[in-house]
CSV table of C-alpha atoms in Angstrom, one decimal:
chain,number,residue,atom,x,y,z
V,27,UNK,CA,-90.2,47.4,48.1
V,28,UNK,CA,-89.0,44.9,44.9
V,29,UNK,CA,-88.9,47.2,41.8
V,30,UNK,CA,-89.5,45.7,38.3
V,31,UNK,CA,-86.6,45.5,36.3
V,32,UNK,CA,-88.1,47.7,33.4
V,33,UNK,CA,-88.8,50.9,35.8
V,34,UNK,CA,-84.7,50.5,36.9
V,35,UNK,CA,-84.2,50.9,33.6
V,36,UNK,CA,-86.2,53.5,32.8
V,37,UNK,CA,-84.6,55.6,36.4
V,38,UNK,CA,-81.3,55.3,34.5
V,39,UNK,CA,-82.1,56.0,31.3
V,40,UNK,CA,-83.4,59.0,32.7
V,41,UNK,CA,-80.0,59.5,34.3
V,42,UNK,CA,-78.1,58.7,31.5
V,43,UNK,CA,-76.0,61.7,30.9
V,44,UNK,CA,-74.9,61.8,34.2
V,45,UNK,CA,-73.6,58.4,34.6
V,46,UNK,CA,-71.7,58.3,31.4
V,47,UNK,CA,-70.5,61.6,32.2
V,48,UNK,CA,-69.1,60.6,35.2
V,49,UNK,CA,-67.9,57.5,34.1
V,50,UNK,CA,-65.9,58.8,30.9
V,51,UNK,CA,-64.3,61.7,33.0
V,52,UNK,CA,-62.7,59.3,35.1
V,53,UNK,CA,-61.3,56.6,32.6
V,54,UNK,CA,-57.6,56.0,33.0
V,55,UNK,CA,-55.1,57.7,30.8
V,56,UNK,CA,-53.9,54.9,28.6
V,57,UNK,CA,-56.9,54.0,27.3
V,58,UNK,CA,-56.9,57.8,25.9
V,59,UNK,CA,-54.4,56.1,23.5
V,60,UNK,CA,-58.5,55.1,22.1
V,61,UNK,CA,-60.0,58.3,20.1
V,62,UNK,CA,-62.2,60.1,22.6
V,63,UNK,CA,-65.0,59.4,20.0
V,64,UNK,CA,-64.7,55.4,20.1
V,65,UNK,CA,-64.1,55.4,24.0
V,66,UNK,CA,-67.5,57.8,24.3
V,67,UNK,CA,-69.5,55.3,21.5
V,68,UNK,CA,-68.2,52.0,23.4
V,69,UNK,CA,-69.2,53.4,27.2
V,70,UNK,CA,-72.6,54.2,25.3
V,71,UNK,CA,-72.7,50.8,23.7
V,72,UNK,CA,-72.0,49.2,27.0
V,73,UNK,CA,-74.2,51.1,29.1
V,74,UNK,CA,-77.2,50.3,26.1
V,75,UNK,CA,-76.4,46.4,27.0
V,76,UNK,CA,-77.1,47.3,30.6
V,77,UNK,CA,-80.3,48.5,29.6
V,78,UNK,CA,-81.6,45.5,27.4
V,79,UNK,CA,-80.3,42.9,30.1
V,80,UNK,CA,-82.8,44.9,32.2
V,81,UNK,CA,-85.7,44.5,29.8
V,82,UNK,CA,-85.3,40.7,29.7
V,83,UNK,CA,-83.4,40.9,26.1
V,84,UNK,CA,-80.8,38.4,25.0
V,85,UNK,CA,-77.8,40.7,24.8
V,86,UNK,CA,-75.1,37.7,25.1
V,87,UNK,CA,-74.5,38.0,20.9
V,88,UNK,CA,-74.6,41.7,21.3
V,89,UNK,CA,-72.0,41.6,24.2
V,90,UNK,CA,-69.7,39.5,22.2
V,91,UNK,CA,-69.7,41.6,19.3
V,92,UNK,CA,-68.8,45.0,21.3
V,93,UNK,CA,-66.2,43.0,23.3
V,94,UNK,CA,-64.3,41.7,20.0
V,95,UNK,CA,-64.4,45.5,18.7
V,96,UNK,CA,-63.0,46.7,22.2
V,97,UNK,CA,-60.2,43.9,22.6
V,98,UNK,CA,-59.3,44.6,18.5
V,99,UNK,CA,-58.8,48.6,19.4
V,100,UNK,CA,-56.9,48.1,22.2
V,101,UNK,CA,-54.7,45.9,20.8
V,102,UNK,CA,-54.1,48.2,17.6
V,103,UNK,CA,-53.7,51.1,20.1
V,104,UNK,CA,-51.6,49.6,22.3
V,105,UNK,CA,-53.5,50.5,25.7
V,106,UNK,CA,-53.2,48.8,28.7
V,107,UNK,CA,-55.9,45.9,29.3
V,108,UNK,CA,-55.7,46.4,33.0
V,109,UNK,CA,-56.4,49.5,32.4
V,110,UNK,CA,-59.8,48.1,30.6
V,111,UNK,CA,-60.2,46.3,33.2
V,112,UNK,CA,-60.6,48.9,35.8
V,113,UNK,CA,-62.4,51.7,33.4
V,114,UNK,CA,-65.1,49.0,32.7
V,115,UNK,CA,-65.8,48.4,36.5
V,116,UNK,CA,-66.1,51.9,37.0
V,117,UNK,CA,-69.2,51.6,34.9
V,118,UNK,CA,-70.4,49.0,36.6
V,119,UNK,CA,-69.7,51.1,40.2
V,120,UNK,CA,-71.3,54.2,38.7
V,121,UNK,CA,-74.6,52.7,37.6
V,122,UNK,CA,-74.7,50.6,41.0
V,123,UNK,CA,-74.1,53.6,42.8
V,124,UNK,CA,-76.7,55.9,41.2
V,125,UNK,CA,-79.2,53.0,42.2
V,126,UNK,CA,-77.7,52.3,45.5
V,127,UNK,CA,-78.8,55.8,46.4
V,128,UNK,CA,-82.3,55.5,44.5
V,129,UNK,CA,-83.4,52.0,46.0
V,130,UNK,CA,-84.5,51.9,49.5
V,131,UNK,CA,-83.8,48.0,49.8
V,132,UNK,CA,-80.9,46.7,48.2
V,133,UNK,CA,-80.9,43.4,49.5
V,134,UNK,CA,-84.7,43.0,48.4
V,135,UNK,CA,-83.4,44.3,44.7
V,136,UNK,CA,-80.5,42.4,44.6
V,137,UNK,CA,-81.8,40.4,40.9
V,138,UNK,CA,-81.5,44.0,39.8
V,139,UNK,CA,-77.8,44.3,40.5
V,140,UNK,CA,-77.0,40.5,39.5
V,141,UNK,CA,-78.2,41.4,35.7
V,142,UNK,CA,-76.1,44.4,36.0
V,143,UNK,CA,-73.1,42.7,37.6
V,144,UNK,CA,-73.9,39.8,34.8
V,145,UNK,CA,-73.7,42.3,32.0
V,146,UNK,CA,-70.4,43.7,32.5
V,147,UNK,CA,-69.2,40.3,33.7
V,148,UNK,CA,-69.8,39.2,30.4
V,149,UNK,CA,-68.1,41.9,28.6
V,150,UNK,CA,-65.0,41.7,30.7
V,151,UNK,CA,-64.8,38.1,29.9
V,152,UNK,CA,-65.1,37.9,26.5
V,153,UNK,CA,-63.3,41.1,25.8
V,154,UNK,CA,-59.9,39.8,27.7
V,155,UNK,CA,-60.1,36.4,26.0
V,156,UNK,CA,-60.6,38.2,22.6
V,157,UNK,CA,-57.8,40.2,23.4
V,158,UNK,CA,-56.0,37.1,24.4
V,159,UNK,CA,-56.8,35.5,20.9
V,160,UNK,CA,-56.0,38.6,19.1
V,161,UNK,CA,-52.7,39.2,20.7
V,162,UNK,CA,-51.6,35.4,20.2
V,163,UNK,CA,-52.0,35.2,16.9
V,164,UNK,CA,-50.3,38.7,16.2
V,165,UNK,CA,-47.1,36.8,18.1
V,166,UNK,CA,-47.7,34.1,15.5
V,167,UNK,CA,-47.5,36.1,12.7
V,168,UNK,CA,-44.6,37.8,13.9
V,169,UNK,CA,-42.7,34.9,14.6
V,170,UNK,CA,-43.7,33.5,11.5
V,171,UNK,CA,-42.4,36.6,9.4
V,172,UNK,CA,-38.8,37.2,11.1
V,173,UNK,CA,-38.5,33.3,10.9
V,174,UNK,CA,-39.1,33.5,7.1
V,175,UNK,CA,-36.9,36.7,7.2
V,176,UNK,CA,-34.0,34.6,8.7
V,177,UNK,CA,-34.4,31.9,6.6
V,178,UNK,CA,-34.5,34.1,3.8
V,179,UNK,CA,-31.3,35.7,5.0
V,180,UNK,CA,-29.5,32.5,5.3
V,181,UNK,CA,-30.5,31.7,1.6
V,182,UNK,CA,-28.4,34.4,0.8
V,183,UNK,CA,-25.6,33.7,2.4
V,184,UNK,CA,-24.9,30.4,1.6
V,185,UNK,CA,-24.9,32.0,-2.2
V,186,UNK,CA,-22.6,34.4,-1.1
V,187,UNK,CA,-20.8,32.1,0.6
V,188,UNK,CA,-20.2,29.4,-2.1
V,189,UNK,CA,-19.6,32.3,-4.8
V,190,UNK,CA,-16.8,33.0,-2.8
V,191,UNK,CA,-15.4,30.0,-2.4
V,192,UNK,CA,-16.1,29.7,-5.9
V,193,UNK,CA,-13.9,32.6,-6.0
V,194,UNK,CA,-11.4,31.8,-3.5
V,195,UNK,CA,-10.7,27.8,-5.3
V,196,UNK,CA,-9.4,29.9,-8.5
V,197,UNK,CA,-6.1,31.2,-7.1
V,198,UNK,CA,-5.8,28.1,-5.3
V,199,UNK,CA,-5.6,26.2,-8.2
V,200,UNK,CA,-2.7,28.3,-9.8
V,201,UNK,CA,-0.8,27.9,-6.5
V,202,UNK,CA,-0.9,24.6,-6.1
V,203,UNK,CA,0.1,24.0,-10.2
V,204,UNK,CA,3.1,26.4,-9.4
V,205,UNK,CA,4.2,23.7,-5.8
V,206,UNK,CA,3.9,20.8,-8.4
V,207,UNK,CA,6.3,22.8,-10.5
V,208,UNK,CA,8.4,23.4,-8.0
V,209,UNK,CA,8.2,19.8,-6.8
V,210,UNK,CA,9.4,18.8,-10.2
V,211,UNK,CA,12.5,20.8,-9.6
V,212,UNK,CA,13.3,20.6,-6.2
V,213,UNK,CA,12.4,17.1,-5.6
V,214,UNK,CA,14.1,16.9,-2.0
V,215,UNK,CA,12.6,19.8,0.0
V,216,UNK,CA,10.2,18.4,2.6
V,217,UNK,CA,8.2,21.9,3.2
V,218,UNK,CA,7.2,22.1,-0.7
V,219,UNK,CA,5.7,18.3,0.3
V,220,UNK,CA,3.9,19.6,3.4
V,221,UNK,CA,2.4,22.7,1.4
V,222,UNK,CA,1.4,20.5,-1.1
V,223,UNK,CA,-0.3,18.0,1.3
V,224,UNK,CA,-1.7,21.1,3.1
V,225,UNK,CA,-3.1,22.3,-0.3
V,226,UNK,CA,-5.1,19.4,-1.3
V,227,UNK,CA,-6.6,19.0,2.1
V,228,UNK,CA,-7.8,22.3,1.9
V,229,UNK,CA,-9.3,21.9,-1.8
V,230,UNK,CA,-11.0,18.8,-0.5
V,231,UNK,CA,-12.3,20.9,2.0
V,232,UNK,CA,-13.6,23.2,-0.5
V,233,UNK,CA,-15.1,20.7,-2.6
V,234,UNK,CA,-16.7,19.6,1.0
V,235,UNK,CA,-18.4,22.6,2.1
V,236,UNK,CA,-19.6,23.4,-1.7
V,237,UNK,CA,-21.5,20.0,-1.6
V,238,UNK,CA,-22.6,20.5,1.9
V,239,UNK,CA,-24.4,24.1,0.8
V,240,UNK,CA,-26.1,21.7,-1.9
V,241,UNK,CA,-27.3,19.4,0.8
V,242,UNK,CA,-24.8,16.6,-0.2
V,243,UNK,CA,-21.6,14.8,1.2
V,244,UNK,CA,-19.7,13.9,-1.3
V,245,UNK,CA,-19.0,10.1,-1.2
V,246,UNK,CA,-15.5,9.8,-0.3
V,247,UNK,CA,-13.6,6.8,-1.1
V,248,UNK,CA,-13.8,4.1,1.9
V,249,UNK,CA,-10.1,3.5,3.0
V,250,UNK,CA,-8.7,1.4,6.1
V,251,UNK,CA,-6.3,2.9,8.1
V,252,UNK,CA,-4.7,2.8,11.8
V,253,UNK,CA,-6.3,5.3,14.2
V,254,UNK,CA,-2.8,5.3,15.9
V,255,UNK,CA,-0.7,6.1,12.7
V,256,UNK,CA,-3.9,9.0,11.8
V,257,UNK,CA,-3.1,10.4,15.3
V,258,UNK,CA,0.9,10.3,15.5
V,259,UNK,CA,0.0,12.2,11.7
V,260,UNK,CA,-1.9,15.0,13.3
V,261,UNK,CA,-0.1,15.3,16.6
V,262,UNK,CA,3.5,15.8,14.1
V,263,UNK,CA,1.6,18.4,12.1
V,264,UNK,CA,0.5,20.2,14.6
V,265,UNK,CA,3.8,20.1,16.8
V,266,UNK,CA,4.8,24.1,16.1
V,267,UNK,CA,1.6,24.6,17.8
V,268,UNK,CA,1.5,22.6,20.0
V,269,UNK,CA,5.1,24.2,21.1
V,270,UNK,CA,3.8,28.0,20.7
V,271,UNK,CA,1.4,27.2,23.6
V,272,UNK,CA,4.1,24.9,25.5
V,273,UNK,CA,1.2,22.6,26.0
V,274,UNK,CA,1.9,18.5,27.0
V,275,UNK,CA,0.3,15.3,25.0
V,276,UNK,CA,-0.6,12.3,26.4
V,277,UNK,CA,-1.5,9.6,24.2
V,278,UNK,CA,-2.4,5.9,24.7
V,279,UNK,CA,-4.5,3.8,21.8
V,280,UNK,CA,-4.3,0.4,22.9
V,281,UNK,CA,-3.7,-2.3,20.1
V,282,UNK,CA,-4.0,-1.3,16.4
V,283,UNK,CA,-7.5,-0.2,15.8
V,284,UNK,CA,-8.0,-0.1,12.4
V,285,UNK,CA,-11.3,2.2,10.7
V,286,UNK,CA,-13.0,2.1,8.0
V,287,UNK,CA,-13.8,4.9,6.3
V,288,UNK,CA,-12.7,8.5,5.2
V,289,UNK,CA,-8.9,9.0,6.2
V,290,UNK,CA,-9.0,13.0,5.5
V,291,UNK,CA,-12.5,13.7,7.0
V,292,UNK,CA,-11.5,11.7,10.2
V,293,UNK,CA,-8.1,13.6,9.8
V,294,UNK,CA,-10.3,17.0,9.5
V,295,UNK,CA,-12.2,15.8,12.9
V,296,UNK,CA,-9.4,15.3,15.0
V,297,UNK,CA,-7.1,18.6,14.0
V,298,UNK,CA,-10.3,20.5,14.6
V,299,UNK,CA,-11.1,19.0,18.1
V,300,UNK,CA,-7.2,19.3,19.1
V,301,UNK,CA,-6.7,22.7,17.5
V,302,UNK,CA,-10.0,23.9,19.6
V,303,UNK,CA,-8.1,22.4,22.9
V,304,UNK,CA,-4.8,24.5,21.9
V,305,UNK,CA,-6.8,27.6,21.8
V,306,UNK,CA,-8.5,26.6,25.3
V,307,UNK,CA,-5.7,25.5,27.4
V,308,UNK,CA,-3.0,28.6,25.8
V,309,UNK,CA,-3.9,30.6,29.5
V,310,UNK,CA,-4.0,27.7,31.9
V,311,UNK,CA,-0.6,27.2,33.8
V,312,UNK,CA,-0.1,23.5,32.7
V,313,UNK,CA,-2.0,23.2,29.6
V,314,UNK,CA,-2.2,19.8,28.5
V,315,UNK,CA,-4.0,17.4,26.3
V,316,UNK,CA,-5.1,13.6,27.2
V,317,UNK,CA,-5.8,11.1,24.1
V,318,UNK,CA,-6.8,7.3,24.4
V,319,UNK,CA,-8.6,5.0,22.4
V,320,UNK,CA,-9.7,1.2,22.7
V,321,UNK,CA,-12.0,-1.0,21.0
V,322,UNK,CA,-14.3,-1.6,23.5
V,323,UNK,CA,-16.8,-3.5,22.6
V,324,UNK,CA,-15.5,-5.6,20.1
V,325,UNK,CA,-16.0,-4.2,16.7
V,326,UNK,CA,-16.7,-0.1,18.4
V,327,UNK,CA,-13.4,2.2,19.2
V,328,UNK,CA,-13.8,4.5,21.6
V,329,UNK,CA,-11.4,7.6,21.5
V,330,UNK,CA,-11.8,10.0,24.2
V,331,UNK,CA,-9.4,13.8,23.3
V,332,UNK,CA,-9.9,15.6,26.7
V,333,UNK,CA,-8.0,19.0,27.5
V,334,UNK,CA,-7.7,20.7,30.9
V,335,UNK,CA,-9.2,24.3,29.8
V,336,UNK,CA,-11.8,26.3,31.1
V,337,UNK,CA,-14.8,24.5,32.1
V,338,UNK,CA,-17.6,24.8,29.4
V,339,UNK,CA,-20.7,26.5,30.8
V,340,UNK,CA,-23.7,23.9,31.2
V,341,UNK,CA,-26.0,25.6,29.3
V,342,UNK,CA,-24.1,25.2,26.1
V,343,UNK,CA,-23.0,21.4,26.2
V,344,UNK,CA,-26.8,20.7,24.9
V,345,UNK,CA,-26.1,22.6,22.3
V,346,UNK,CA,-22.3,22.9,21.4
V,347,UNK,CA,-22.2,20.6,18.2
V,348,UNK,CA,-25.1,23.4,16.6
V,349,UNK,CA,-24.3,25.5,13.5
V,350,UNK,CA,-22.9,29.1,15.1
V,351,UNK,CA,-22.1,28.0,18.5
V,352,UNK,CA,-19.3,28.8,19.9
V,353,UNK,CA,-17.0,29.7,22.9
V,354,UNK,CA,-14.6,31.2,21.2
V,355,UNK,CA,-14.3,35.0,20.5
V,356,UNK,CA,-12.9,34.4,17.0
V,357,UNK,CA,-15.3,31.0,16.6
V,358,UNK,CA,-17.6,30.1,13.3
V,359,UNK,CA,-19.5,27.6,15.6
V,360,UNK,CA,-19.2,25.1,12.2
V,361,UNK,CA,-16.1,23.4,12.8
V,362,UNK,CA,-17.6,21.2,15.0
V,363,UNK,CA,-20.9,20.4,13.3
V,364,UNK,CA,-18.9,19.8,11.1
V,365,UNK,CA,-17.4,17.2,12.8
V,366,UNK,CA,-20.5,16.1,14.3
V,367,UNK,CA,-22.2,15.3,10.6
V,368,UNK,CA,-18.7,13.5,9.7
V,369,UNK,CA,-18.7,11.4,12.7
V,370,UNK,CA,-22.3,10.4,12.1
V,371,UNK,CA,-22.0,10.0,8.3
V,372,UNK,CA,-19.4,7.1,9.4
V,373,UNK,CA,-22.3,5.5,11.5
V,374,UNK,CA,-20.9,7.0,14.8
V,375,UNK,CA,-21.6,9.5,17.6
V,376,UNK,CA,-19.9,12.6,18.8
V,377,UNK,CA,-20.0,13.7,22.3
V,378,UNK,CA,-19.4,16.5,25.3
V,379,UNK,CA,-19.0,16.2,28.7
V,380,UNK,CA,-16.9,19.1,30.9
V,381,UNK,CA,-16.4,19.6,34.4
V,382,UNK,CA,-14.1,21.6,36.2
V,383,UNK,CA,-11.2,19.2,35.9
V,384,UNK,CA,-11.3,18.5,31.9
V,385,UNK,CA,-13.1,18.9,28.8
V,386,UNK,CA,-13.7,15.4,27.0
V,387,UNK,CA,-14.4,15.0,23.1
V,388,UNK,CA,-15.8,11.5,22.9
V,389,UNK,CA,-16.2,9.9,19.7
V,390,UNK,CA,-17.9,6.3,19.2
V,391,UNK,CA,-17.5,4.5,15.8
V,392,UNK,CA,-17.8,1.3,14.5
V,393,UNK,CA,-14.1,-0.2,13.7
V,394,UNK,CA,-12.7,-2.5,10.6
């Protein structure tokens, strides 16, 4: 016999209490996280729905509304959504099998059970993609605030930063007054001339990173120098290091390649790449160092500074000239961004390749 869809709905409206009491006493335990009140008014809610699909109503606006109000608590409650998930079918196999047992023929009924089945279809649906929505845009907003937080952090540390260096340039002023007094009167020692040098390279420095935390390079004065004189400069200041680690150089610049440019900021880019190698290769058993340059093409120098240290992991290469990366256990992960933005301020490009074998530091620039 086909029942009409308004006496099903009158059989369980009659049974009312018993369905929802059997379906609350078995909702999962994380949805208890949800007041017993709410989870009582939303299984009444639900079950309401069921009733007006029955009578032929349009529910679909009403459906939406319950499911945003479900997805919002159990966000804000933390519950589980599978756990939703199976609590609401529950429902749905309570109310079918109150019916099941009622209705002779369930195959000649079975419109009855599709706007059931279409009910809490609905509800699942729009409730999970709410949820979806809702949980989404809380991400957003979280990643929005720590990024702002970070941001806001680094603010104040660059001010820190440069008030120390502020700080720091004083005393380095007085000492390097008191060298060019002692200069005056000791005219021939050669360490007062290599503290000196040492000094002002380190003040230019200073006045670098003070106009890099204002967003500026400072616009050094072009000079053109040899690349092989630069490098025979560095190699000879660095020689007591180069002998603490007993490390070997090899160096071969063919002809006299001459640059354009910044003298102490290239200087700055070479002792930083060499003194990184010196740290790198102090453990291996022959540590040494390979540097050659050419001008190939015509009017480009290439100059290639590899080492024979630990292979760099290849997850880092992409990302090894960013601020705070390093490999280093004492590392700033600046020195060579630094380099980097110096490099590419003189219209060239730094690069990174390492394999197993050596660690290359390539630099391309346009030559004078």
């Amino acid at each position: 016999m086909v029942l009409l869809k308004e006496t099903v709905a009158e059989f369980l409206l009659q049974h009312k209490s018993t369905i929802l009491t059997e379906w609350t006493d078995r909702i999962l335990a994380s949805d208890r996280n949800i007041s017993q009140d709410n989870i009582t008014q939303h299984v009444e809610a639900l079950f309401g729905l069921v009733i007006q699909g029955l009578m032929d109503s349009s529910i679909d606006e009403s459906i939406r509304s319950l499911s945003q109000i479900v997805a919002a608590e159990i966000l804000n409650s933390n519950a589980d959504i599978a756990d939703f998930l199976v609590n609401t079918s529950l429902g749905r196999t309570v109310i079918n099998g109150q019916l099941t047992e009622w209705i002779d023929n369930v195959f000649e009924n079975y419109k009855v059970f599709q706007s059931i089945n279409d009910c809490f279809d609905k509800f699942i649906y729009h409730t999970v993609s709410h949820h979806s929505e809702l949980k989404s845009r809380m991400a957003e907003d979280q990643y929005s605030f720590l990024n702002q937080t970070h941001k806001d952090r680094l603010t104040l540390l660059g001010r820190m930063t440069s008030s120390f260096v502020h700080e720091f340039r004083n005393p380095l002023t007085s000492i390097m007054g008191f060298i060019q007094l002692l200069q005056a009167e000791h005219q021939g020692l050669k360490y007062l001339q290599i503290i000196s040098r040492e000094l002002e390279q380190l003040n230019d420095r200073i006045t670098q990173f003070l106009h890099l935390s204002k967003k500026e390079w400072t616009d050094s004065e072009a000079d053109i120098f040899s690349l092989k004189d630069l490098v025979n400069e560095v190699i000879e200041f660095l020689y007591p290091s180069i002998l603490e680690v007993n490390a070997s150089i090899s160096c071969n610049i063919i002809g006299d390649i001459l640059i354009r440019g910044s003298k102490e900021e290239f200087r700055q880019v070479l002792l930083n790449i060499i003194l990184n190698a010196l740290d790198v290769i102090s453990d291996v058993g022959y540590p040494s160092i390979y540097i050659c340059a050419s001008e190939k093409p015509t009017g480009y120098m290439t100059l290639n500074i590899a080492n024979n240290g630990p292979k760099i992991p290849e997850e880092i290469i992409p990302n090894i000239f960013d601020p705070f990366i390093t490999t280093k256990k004492s590392g700033t992960g600046l020195g060579l961004f630094v380099c980097k933005e110096i490099i590419e301020k003189h219209h060239g490009t730094l690069s990174c390749s390492s394999s197993d074998a050596l660690t290359t530091f390539s630099i391309f620039a346009p030559c004078s």
